[in-house]
Tab-separated table of C-alpha atoms in Angstrom:
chain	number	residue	atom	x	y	z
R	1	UNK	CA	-121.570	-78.540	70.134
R	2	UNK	CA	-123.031	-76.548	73.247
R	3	UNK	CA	-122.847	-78.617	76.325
R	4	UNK	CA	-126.487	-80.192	77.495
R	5	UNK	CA	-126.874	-83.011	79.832
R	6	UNK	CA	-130.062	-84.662	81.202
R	7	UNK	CA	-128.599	-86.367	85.348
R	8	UNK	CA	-130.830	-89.339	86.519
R	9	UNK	CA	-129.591	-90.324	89.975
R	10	UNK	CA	-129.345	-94.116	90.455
R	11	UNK	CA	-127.694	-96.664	92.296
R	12	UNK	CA	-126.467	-99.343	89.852
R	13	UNK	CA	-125.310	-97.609	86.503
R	14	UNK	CA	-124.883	-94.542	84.379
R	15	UNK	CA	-124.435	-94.930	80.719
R	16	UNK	CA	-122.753	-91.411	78.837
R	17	UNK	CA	-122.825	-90.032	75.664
R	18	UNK	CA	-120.880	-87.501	74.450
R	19	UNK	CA	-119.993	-84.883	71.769
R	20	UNK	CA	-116.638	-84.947	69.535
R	21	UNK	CA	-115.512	-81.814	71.802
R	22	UNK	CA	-115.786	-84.383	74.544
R	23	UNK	CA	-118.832	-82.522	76.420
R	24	UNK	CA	-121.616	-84.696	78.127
R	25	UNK	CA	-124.625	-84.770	75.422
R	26	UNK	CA	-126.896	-87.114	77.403
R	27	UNK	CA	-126.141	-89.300	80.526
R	28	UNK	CA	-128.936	-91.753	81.339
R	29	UNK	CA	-128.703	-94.535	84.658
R	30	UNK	CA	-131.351	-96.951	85.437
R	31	UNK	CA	-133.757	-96.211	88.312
R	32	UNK	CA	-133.063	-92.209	87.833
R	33	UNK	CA	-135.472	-90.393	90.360
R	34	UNK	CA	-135.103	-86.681	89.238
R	35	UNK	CA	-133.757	-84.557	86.582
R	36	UNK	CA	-131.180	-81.613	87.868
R	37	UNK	CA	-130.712	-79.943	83.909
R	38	UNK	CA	-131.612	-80.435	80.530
R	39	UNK	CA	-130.808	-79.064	77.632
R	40	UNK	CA	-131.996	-78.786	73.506
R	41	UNK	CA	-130.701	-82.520	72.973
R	42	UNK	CA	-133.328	-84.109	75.502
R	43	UNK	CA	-136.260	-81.584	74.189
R	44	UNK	CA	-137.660	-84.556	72.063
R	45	UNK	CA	-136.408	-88.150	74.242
R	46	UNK	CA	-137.808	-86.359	77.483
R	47	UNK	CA	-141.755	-86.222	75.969
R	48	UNK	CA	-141.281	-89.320	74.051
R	49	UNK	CA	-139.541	-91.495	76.997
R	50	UNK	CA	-142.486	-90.079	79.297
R	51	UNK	CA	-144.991	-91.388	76.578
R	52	UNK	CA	-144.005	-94.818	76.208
R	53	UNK	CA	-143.932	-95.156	80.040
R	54	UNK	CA	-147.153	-93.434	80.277
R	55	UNK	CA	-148.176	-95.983	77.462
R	56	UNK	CA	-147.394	-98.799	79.168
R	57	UNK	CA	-148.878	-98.267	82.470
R	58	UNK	CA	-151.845	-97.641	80.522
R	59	UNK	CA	-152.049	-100.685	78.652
R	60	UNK	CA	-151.781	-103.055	82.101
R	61	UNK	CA	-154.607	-100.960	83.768
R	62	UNK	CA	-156.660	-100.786	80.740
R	63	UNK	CA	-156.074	-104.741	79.714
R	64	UNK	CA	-159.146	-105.972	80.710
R	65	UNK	CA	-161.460	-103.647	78.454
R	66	UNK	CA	-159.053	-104.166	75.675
R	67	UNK	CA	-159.570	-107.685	75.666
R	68	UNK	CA	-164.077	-107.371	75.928
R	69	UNK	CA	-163.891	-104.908	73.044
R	70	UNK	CA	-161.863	-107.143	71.006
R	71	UNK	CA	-163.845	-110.066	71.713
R	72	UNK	CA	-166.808	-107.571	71.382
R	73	UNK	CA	-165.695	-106.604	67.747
R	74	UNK	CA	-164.712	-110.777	66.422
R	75	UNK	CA	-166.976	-112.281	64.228
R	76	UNK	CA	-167.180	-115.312	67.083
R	77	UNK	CA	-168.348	-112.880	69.990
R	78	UNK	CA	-170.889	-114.621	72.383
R	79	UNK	CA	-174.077	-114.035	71.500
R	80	UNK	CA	-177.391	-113.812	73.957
R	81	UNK	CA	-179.805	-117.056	73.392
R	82	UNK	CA	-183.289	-116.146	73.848
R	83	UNK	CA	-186.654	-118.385	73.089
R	84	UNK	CA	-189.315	-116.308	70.660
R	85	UNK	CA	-192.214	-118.110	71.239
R	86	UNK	CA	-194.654	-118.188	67.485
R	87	UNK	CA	-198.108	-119.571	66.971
R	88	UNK	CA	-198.623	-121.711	64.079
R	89	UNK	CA	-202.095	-121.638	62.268
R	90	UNK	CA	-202.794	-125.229	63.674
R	91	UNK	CA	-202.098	-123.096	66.940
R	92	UNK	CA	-199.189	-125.309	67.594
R	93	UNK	CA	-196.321	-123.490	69.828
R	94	UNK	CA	-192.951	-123.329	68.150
R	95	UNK	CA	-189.730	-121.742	69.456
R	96	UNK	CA	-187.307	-119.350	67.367
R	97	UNK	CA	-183.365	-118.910	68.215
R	98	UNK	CA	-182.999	-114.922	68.487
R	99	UNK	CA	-179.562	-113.741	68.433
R	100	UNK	CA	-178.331	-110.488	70.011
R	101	UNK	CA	-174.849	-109.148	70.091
R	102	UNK	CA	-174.014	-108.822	74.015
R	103	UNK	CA	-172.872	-105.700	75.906
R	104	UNK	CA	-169.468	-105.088	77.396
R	105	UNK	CA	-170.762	-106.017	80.787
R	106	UNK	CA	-172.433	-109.512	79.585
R	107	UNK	CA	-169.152	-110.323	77.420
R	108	UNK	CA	-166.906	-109.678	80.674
R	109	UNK	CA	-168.922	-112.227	82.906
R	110	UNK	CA	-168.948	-114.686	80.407
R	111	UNK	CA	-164.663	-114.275	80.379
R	112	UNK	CA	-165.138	-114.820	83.782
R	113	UNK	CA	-167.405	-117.063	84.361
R	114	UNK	CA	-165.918	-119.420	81.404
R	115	UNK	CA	-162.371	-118.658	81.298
R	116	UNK	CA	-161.391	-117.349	84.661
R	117	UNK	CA	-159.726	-113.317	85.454
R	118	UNK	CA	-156.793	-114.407	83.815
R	119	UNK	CA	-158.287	-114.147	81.018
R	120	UNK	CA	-158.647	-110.408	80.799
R	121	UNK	CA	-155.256	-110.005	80.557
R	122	UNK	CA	-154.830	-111.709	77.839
R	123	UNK	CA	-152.347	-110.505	75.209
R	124	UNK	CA	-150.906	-107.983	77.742
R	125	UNK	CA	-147.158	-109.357	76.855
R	126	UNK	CA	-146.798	-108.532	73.543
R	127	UNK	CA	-148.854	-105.176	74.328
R	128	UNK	CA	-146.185	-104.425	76.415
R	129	UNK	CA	-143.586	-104.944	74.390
R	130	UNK	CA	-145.109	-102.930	72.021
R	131	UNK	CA	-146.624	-100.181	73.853
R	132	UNK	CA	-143.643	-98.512	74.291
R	133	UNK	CA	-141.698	-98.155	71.601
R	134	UNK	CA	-145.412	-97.735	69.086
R	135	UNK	CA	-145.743	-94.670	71.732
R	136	UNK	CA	-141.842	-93.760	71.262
R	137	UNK	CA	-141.551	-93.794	66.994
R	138	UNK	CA	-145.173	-92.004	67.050
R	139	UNK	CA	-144.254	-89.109	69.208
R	140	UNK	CA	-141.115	-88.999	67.619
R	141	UNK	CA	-141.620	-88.966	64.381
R	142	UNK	CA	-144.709	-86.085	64.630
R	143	UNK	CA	-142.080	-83.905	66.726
R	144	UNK	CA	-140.275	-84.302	64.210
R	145	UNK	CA	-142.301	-84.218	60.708
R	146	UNK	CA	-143.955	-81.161	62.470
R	147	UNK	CA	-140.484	-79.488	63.331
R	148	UNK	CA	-139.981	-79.375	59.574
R	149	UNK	CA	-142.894	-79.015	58.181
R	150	UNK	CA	-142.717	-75.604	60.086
R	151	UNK	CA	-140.576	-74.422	57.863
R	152	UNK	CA	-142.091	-75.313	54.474
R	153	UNK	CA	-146.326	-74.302	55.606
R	154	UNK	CA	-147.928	-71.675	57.901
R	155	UNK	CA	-146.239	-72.297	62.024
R	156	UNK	CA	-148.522	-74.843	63.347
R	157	UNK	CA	-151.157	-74.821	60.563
R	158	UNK	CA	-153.283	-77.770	59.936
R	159	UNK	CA	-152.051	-78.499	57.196
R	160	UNK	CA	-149.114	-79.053	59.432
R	161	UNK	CA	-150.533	-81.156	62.069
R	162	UNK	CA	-152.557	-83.107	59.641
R	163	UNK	CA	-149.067	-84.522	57.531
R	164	UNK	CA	-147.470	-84.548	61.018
R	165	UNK	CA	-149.835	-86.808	62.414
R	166	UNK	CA	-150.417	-89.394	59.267
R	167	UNK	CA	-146.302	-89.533	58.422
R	168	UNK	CA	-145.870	-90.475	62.444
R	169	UNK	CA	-148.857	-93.105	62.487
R	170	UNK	CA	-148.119	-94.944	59.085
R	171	UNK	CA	-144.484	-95.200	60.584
R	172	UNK	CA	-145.243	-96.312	64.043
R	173	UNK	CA	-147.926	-98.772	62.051
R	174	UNK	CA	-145.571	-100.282	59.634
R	175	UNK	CA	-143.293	-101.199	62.022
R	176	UNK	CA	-145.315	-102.740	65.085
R	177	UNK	CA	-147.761	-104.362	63.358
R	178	UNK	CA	-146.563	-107.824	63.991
R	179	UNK	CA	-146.611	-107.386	67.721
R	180	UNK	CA	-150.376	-106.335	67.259
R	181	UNK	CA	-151.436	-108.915	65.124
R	182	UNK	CA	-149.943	-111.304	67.787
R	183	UNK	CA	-151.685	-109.782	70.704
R	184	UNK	CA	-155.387	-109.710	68.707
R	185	UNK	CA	-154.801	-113.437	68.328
R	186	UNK	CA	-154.051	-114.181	72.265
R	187	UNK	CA	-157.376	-111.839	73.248
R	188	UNK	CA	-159.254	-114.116	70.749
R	189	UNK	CA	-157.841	-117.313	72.182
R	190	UNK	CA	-160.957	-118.200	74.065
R	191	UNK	CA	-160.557	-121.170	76.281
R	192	UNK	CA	-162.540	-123.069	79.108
R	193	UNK	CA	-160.903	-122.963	82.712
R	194	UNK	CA	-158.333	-125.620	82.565
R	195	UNK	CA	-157.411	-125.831	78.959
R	196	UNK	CA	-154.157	-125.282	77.741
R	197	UNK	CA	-153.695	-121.452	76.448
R	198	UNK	CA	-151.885	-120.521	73.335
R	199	UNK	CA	-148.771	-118.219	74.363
R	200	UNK	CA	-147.022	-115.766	72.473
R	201	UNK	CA	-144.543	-117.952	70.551
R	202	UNK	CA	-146.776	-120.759	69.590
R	203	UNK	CA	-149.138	-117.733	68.173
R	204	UNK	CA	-146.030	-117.021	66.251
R	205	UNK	CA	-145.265	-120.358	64.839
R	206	UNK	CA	-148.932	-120.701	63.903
R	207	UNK	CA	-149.046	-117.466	62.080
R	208	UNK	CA	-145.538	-118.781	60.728
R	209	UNK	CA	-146.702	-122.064	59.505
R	210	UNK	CA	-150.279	-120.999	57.855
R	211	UNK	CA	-149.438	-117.513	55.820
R	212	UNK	CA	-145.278	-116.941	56.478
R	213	UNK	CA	-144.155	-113.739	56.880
R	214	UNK	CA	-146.590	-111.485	55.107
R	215	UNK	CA	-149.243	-113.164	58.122
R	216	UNK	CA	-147.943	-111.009	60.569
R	217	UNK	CA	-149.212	-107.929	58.553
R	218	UNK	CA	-152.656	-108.746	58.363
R	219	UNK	CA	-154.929	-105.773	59.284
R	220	UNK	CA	-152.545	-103.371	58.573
R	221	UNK	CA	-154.477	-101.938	55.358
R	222	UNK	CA	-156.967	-101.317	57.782
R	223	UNK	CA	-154.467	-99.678	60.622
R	224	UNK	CA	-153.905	-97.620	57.332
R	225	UNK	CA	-157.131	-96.205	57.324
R	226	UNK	CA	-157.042	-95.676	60.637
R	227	UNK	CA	-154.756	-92.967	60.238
R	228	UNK	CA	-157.456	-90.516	59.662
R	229	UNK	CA	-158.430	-90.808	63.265
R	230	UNK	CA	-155.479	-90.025	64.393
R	231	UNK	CA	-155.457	-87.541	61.724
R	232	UNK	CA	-158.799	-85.734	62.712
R	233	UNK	CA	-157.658	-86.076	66.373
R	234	UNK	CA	-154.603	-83.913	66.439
R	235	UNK	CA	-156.135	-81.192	64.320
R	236	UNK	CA	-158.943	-80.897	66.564
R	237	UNK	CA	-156.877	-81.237	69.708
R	238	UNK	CA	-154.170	-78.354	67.998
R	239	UNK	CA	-157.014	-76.112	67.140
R	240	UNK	CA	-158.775	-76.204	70.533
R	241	UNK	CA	-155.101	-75.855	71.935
R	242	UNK	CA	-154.763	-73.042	69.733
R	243	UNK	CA	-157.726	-70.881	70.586
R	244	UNK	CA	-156.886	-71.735	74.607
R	245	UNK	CA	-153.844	-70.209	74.293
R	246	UNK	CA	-154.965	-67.258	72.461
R	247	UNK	CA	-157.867	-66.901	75.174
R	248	UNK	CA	-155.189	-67.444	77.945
R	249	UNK	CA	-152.955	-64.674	76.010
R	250	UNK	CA	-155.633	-61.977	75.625
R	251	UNK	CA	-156.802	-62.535	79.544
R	252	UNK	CA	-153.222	-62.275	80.220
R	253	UNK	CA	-151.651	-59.026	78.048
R	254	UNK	CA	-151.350	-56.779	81.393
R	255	UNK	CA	-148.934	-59.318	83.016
R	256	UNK	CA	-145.360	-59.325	83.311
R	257	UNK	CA	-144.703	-63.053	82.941
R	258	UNK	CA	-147.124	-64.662	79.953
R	259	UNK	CA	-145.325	-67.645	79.969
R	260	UNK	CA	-146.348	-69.026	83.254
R	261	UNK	CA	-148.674	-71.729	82.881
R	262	UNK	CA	-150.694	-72.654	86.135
R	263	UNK	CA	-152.800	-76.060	86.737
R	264	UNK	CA	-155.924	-75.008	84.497
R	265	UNK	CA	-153.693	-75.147	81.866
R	266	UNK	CA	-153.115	-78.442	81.502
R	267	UNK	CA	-156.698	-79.036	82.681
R	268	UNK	CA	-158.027	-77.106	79.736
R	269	UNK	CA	-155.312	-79.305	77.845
R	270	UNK	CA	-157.042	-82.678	79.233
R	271	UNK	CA	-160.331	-81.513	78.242
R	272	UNK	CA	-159.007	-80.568	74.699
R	273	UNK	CA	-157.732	-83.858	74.417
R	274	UNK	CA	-160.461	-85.889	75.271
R	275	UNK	CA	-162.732	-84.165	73.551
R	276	UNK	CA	-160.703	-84.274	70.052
R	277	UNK	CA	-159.872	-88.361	70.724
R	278	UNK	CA	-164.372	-88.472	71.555
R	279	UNK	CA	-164.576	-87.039	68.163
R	280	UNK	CA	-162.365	-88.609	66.188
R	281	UNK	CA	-162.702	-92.013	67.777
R	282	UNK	CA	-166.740	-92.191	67.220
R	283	UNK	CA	-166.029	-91.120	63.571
R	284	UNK	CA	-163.369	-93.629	62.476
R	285	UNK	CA	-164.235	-96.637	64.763
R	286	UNK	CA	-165.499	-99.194	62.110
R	287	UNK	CA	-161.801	-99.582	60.899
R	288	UNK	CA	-161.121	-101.376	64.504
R	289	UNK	CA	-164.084	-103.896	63.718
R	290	UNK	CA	-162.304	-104.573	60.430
R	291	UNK	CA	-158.983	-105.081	61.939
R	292	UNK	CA	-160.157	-107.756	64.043
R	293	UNK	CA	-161.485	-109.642	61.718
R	294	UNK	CA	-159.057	-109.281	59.355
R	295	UNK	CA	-156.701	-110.742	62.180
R	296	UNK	CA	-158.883	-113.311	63.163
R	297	UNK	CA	-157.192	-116.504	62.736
R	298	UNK	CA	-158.340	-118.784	59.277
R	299	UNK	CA	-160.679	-115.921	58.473
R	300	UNK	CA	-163.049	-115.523	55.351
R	301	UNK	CA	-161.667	-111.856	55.669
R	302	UNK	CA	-159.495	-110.954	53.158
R	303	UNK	CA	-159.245	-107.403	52.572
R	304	UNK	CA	-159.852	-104.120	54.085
R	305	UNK	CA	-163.088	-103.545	51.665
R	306	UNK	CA	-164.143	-107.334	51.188
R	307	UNK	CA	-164.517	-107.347	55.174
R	308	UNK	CA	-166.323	-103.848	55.316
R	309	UNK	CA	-168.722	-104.681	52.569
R	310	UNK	CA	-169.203	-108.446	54.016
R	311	UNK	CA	-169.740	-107.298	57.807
R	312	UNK	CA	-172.338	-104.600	56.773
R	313	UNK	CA	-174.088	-107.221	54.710
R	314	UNK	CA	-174.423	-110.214	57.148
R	315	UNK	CA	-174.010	-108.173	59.867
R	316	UNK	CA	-175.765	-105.092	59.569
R	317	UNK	CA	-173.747	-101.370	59.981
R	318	UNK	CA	-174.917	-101.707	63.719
R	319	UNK	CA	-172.251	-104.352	63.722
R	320	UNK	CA	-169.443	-101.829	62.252
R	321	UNK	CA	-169.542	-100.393	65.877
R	322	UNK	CA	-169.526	-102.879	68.334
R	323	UNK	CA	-167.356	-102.158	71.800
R	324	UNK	CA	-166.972	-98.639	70.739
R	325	UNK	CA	-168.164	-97.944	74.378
R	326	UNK	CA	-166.005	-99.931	75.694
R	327	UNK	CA	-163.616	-98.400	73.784
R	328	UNK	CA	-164.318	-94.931	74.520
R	329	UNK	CA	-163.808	-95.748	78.106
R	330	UNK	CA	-160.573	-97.256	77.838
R	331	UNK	CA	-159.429	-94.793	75.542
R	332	UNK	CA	-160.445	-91.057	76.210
R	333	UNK	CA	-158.741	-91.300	79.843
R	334	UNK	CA	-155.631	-92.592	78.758
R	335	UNK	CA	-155.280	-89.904	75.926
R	336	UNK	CA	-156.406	-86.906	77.745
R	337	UNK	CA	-153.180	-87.780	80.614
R	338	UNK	CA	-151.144	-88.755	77.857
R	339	UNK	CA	-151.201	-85.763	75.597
R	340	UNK	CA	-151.343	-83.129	78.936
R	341	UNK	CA	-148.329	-85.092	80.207
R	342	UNK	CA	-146.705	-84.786	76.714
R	343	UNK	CA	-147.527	-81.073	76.661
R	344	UNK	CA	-146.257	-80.521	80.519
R	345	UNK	CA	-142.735	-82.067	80.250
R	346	UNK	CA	-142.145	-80.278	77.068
R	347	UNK	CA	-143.369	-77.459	78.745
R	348	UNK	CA	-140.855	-78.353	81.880
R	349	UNK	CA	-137.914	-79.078	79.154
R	350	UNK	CA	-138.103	-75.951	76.810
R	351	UNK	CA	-138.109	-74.099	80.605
């Protein structure tokens, strides 16, 4: 085994792993402030340590509009209360209830007016806890699937990045589904100023107690199908990748040095990533909806088609899409600095 070390300076420990010839193969301290060499062992933990970080800085800042679109996407979401005023044919003036789903910017002042800023971060624990390592097994796993896959289809075809992308997303589903489940349930737990809120472990117990074990996979059929937008996402975002490097190599055939990548790179990389997650996102969306209510706590939701078919039909398909806008916002950002810091610190790694 060739010797390859990753050095994070720190001040209170180092922990060391090493090869059967006794070389350093990775040596990781808390609180590390730089990196002084790498080598092949780190090429995948760098990216995907870097991800779940980036994750879960995301997930505090972007709290608040994760909680409106999942109160935005319930089947209990405040509605607007408006008088339609009818004349009878004795001329007599009746009123009519007219309900309208609120926007994102009416559903956040009722959180705060009702329920107080705290609020808005609800469920933020157990997204935390799961941020990261959903992040970590994703990345890893389509590093890997892709590595092989390599091998078997065309470099970096899509049939490649398509397999890549579903194997890494059914894993990363199937096993942090639980902590999602629990954190739907805490942004749904709507309660007045002053009233005692549900935490994480009574959530638990409740699921517990009402469906066992096989509760804390509800919506996952519908995460499932979710996999297609994370499916049509990374082809797009390889195949504009693609054609900016082959514009970057044919502007670029008279230099010395190809390999140099400058800040419009990653720019270009941004844009291609936000652009792919816009696409994807607005096409595959209605699965979200149908998560949430098949998480909803004692829910006539069942299954992932019983829901879609019973939503559209008391709902309406408007109703298949509500807080996509507010999801857009929260999401787009995040994933076009995610994926250009994935792509510069495997850039930075392979050196």
């Amino acid at each position: 085994m060739s010797s390859c070390c990753i050095f994070m300076r720190v001040r209170r420990w180092r922990y060391t792993v090493r090869g059967r010839d006794g070389l350093t193969f990775c040596e990781i301290s808390v609180g590390g402030c730089g990196i002084t060499r790498v080598g092949e062992a780190v090429q995948t933990g760098g990216p995907v340590l870097v991800m779940g970080c980036g994750g879960t800085v995301g997930a505090i800042l972007t709290c608040p509009l994760e909680v409106v679109k999942t109160r935005l996407q319930s089947s209990s979401v405040t509605l607007y209360i408006s008088d339609v005023h009818l004349n009878t044919v004795n001329c007599a003036s009746v009123n009519r209830v007219a309900r309208v789903s609120p926007g994102p910017l009416h559903c956040l002042k009722v959180i705060l007016q009702k329920e107080g800023p705290r609020s808005l971060f609800r469920g933020l624990g157990p997204n935390l806890v799961g941020v990261a390592p959903s992040r970590a097994i994703y990345f890893a796993a389509y590093s890997s699937c892709k590595e092989r896959l390599n091998k078997v289809f065309a470099a970096d075809s899509t049939q490649v990045h398509m397999i890549s992308a579903g194997a890494a997303g059914f894993t990363a589903i199937t096993a942090t589904n639980p902590i999602w489940l629990i954190k739907t349930r805490l942004q749904l737990d709507a309660r007045n100023r002053g009233e005692k809120r549900m935490n994480a472990f009574e959530c638990i117990r409740r699921v517990y107690n009402a469906d066992g074990l096989k509760g804390f996979y509800r919506g996952m059929s519908a995460s499932y199908a979710g996999i297609s937008e994370t499916v049509i996402h990374f082809v797009i975002y390889e195949s504009i990748k693609r054609k900016l490097l082959e514009q970057k190599n044919a502007s670029a055939i008279e230099d010395e040095d190809e390999s140099v990548k400058d800040p419009s790179d990653f720019v270009g990389l941004m844009l291609a990533a936000a652009t792919s997650k816009t696409c994807a996102t607005t096409i595959a969306y209605p699965h979200e909806v149908v998560r949430t209510r098949l998480r909803e706590e004692g829910t006539k939701y069942k299954a992932f088609f019983q829901t879609l078919s019973l939503v559209v039909k008391e709902e309406g398909y408007g109703s298949l899409y509500r807080g996509l806008t507010t999801h857009l916002v929260r999401q787009i950002p995040n994933t076009a600095i995610m994926m250009s810091t994935y792509e510069v610190v495997v850039y930075l790694l392979n050196g």
